[in-house]
mmCIF file of C-alpha atoms and ligand atoms in Angstrom:
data_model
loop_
_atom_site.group_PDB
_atom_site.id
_atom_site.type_symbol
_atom_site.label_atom_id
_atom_site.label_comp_id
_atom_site.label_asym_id
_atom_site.label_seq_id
_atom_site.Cartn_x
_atom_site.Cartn_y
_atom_site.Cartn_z
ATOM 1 C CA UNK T 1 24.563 12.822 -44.742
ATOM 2 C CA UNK T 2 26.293 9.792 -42.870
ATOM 3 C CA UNK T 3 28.206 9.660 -39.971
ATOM 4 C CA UNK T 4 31.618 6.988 -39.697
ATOM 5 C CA UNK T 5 32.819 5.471 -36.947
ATOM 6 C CA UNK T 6 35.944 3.400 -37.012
ATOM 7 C CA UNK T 7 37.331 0.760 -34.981
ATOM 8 C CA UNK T 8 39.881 -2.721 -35.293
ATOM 9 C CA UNK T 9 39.012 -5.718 -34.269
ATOM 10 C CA UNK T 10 40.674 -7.095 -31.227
ATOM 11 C CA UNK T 11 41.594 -10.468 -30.347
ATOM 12 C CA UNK T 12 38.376 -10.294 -28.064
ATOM 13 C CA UNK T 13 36.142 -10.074 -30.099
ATOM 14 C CA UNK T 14 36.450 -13.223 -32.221
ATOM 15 C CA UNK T 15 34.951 -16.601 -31.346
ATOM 16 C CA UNK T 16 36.993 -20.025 -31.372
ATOM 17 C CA UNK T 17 36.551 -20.111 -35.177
ATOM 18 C CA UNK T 18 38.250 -16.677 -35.513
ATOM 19 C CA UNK T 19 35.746 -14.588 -36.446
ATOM 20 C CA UNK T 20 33.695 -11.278 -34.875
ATOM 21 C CA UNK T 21 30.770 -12.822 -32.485
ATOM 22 C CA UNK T 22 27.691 -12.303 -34.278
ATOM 23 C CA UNK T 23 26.337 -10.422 -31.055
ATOM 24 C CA UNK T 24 29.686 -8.134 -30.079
ATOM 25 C CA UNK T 25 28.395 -6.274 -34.245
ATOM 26 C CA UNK T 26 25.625 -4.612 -31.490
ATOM 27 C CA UNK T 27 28.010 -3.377 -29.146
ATOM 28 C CA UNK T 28 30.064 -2.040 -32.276
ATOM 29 C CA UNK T 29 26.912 -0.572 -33.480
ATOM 30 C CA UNK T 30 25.639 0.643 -30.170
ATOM 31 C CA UNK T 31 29.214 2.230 -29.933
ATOM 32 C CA UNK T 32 29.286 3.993 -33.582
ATOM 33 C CA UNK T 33 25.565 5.472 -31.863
ATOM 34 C CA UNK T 34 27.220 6.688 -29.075
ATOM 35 C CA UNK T 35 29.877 8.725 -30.846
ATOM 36 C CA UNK T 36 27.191 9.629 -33.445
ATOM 37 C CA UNK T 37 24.779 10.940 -30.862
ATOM 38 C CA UNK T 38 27.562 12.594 -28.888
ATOM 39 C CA UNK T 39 28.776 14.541 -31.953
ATOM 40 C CA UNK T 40 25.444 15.899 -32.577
ATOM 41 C CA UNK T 41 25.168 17.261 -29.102
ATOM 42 C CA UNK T 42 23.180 14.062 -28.259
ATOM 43 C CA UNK T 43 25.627 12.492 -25.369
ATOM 44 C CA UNK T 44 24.011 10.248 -24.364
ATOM 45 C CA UNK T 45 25.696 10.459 -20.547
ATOM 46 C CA UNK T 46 23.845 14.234 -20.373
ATOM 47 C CA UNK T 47 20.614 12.845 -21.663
ATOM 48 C CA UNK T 48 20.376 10.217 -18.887
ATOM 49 C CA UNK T 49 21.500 12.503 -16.341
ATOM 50 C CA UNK T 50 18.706 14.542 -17.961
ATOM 51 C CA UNK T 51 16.137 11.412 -17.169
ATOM 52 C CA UNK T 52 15.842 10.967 -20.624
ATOM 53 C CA UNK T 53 15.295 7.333 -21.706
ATOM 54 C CA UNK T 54 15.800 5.891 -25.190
ATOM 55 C CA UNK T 55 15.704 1.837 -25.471
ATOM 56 C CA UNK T 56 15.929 0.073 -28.396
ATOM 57 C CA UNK T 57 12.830 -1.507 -29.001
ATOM 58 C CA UNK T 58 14.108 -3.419 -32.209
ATOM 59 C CA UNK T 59 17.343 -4.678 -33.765
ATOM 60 C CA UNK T 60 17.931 -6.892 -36.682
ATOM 61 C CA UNK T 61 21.439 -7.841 -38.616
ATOM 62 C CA UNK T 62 22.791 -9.343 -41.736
ATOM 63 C CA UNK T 63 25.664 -11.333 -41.501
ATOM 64 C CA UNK T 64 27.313 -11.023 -45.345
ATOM 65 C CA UNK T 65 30.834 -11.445 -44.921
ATOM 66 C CA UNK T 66 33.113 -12.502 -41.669
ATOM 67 C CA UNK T 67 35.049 -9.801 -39.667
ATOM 68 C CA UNK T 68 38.927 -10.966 -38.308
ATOM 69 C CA UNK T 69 41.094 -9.662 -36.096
ATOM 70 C CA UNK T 70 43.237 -7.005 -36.719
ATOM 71 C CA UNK T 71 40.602 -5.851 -39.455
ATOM 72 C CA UNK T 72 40.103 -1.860 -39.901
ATOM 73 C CA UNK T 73 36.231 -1.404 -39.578
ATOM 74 C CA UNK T 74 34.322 1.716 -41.224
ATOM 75 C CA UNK T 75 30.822 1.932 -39.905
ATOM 76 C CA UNK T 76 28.671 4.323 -41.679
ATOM 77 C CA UNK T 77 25.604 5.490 -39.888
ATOM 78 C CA UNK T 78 22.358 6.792 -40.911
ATOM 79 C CA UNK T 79 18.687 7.716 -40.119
ATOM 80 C CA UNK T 80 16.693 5.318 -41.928
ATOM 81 C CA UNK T 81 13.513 6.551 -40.335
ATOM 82 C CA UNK T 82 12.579 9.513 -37.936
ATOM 83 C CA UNK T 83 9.130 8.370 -36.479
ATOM 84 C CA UNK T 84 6.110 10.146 -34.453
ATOM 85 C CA UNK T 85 7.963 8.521 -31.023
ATOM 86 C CA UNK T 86 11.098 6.606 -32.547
ATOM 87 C CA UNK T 87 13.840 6.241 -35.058
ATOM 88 C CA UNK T 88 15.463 3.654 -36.480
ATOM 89 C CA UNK T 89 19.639 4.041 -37.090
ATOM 90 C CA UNK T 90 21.068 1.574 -40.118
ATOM 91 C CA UNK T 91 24.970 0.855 -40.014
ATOM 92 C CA UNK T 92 26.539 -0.669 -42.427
ATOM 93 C CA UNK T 93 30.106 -1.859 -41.779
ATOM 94 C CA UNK T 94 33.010 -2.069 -44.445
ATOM 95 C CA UNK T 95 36.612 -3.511 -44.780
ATOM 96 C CA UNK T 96 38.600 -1.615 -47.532
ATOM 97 C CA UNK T 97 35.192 -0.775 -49.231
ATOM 98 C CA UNK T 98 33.601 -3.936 -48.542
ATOM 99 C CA UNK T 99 30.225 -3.914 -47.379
ATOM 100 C CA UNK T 100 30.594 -6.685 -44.442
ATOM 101 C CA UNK T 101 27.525 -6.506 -42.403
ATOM 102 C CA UNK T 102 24.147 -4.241 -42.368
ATOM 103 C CA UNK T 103 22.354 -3.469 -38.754
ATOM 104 C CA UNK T 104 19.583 -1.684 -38.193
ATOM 105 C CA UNK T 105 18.413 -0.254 -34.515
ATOM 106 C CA UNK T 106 15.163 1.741 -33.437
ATOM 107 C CA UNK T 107 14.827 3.800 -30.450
ATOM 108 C CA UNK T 108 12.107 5.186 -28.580
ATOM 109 C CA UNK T 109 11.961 8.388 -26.962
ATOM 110 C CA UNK T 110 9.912 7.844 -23.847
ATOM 111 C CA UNK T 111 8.277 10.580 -21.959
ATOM 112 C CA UNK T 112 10.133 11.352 -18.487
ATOM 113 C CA UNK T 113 6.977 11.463 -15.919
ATOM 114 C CA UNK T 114 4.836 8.360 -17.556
ATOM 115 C CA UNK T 115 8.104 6.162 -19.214
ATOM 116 C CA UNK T 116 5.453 5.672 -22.260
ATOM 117 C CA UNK T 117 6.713 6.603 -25.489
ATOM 118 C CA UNK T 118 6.172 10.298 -26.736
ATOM 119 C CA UNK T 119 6.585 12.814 -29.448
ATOM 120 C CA UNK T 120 10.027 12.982 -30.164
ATOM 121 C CA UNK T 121 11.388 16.204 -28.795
ATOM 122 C CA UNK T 122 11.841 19.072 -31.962
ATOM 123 C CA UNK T 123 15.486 19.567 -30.900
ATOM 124 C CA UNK T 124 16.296 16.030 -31.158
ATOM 125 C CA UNK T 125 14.473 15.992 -34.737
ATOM 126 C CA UNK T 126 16.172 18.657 -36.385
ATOM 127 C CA UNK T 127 20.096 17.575 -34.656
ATOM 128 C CA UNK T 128 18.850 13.707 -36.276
ATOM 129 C CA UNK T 129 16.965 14.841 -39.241
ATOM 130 C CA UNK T 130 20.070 15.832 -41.410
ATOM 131 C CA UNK T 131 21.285 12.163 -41.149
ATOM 132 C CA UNK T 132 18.703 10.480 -42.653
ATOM 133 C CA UNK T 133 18.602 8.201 -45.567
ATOM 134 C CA UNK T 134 16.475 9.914 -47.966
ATOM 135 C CA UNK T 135 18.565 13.314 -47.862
ATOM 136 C CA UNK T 136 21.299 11.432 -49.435
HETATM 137 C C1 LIG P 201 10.201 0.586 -26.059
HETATM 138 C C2 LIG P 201 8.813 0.342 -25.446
HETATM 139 C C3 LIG P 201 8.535 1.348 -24.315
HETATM 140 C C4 LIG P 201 7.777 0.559 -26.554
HETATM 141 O O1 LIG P 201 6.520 0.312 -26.000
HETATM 142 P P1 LIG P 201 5.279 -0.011 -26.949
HETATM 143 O O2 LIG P 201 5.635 -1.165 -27.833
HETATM 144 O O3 LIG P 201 4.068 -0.075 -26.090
HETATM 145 O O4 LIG P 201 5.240 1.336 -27.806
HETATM 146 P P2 LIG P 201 4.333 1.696 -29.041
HETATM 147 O O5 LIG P 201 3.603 0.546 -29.599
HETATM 148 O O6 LIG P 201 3.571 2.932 -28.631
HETATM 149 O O7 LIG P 201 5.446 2.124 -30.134
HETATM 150 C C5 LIG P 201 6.228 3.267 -29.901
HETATM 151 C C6 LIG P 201 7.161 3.438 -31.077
HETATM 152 O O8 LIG P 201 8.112 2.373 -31.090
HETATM 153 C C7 LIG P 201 8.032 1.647 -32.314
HETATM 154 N N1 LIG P 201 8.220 0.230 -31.970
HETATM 155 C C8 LIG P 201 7.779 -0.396 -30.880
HETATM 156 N N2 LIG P 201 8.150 -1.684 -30.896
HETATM 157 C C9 LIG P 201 8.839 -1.865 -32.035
HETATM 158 C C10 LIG P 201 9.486 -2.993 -32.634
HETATM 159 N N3 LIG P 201 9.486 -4.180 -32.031
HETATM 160 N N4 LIG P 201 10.105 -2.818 -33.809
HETATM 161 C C11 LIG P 201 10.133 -1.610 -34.423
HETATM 162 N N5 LIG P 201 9.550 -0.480 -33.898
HETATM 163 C C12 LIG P 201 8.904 -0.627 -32.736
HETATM 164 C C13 LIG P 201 6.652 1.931 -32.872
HETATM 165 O O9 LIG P 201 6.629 1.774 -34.274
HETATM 166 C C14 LIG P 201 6.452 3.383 -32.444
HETATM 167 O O10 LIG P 201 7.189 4.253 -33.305
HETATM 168 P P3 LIG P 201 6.551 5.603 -33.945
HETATM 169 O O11 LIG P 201 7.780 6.381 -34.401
HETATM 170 O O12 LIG P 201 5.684 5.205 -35.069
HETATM 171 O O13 LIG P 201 5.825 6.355 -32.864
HETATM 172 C C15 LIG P 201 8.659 -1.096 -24.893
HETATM 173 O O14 LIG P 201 8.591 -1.981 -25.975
HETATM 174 C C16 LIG P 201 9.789 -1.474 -23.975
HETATM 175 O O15 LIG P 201 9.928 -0.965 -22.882
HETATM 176 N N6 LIG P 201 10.625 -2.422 -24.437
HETATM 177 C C17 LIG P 201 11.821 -2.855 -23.699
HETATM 178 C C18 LIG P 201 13.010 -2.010 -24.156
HETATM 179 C C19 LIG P 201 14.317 -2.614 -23.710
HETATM 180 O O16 LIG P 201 14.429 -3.168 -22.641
HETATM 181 N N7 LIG P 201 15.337 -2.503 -24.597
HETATM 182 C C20 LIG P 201 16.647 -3.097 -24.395
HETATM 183 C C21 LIG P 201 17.553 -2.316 -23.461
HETATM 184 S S1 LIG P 201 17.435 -0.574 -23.505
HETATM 185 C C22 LIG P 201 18.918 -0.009 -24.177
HETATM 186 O O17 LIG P 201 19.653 -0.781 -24.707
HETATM 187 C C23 LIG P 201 19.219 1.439 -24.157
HETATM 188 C C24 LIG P 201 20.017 1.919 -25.184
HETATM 189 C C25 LIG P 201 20.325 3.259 -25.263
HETATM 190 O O18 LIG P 201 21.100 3.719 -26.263
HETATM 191 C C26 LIG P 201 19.833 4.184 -24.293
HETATM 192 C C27 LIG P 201 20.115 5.568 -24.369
HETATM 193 C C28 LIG P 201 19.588 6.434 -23.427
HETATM 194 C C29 LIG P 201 18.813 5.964 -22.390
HETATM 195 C C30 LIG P 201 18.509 4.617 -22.284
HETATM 196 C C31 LIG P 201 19.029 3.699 -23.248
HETATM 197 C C32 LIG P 201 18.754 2.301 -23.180
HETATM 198 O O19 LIG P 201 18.034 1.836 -22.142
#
């Protein structure tokens, strides 16, 4: 199962040579998470006012095709991986069907008291687990 997230691209996010900032694709991304999360009863405003702390440890993109303003953006999200302590989200972001960029994110679920990383609480498996990759 995959998630979408949609957005256009505004005048602000596009560099002097008209295209989407490499860098603003995170915020997108980190966006699309947000929504995703939320809709899974994962908001992420609850879960830090819960003390619950999730960086991102690791992200890495790939640049295929330029994004311009005005463009309609479909980001599908996934879980590409559901680890002991993390898991890692992959977007992939299309105009009219065409696959323009691929990010990938992982996050760490880090215990409350210590701030190391820990198991990943069951709840937050099962509400992820239907998302991932290899139940497509
Ligand atoms: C994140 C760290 C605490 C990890 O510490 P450490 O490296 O010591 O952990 P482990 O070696 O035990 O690994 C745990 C787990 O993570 C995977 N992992 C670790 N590093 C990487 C990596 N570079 N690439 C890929 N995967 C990695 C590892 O494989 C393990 O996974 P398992 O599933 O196998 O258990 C520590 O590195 C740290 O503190 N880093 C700094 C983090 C940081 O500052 N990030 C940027 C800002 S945080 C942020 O953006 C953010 C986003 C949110 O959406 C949040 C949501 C809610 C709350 C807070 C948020 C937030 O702060």
């Amino acid at each position: 199962m995959e998630y979408e997230y949609r957005f256009q691209v505004r005048l602000h996010d596009t560099d002097h040579a008209g295209v989407v900032f490499f860098a603003h694709l995170f915020t997108h991304a980190h966006d699309a998470y947000e929504a995703f999360m939320a809709s899974v009863g994962l908001g992420l405003g609850a879960l830090i006012a819960d003390g619950v702390r999730l960086p991102v440890a690791h992200a890495d993109a790939d640049y295929l095709l330029p994004l311009h303003h005005g463009e309609e953006v479909a980001v599908t999200l996934a879980i590409a991986e559901l680890g002991r302590t993390s898991f890692t989200v992959a977007y992939e972001f299309r105009c009219d069907g065409e696959l323009r960029a691929r990010l990938r994110t992982v996050h760490v679920f880090l215990d409350t008291q210590s701030g190391r990383p820990a198991d990943l609480p069951q709840d937050m498996r099962a509400q992820l687990g239907p998302f991932g990759l290899e139940d497509d």
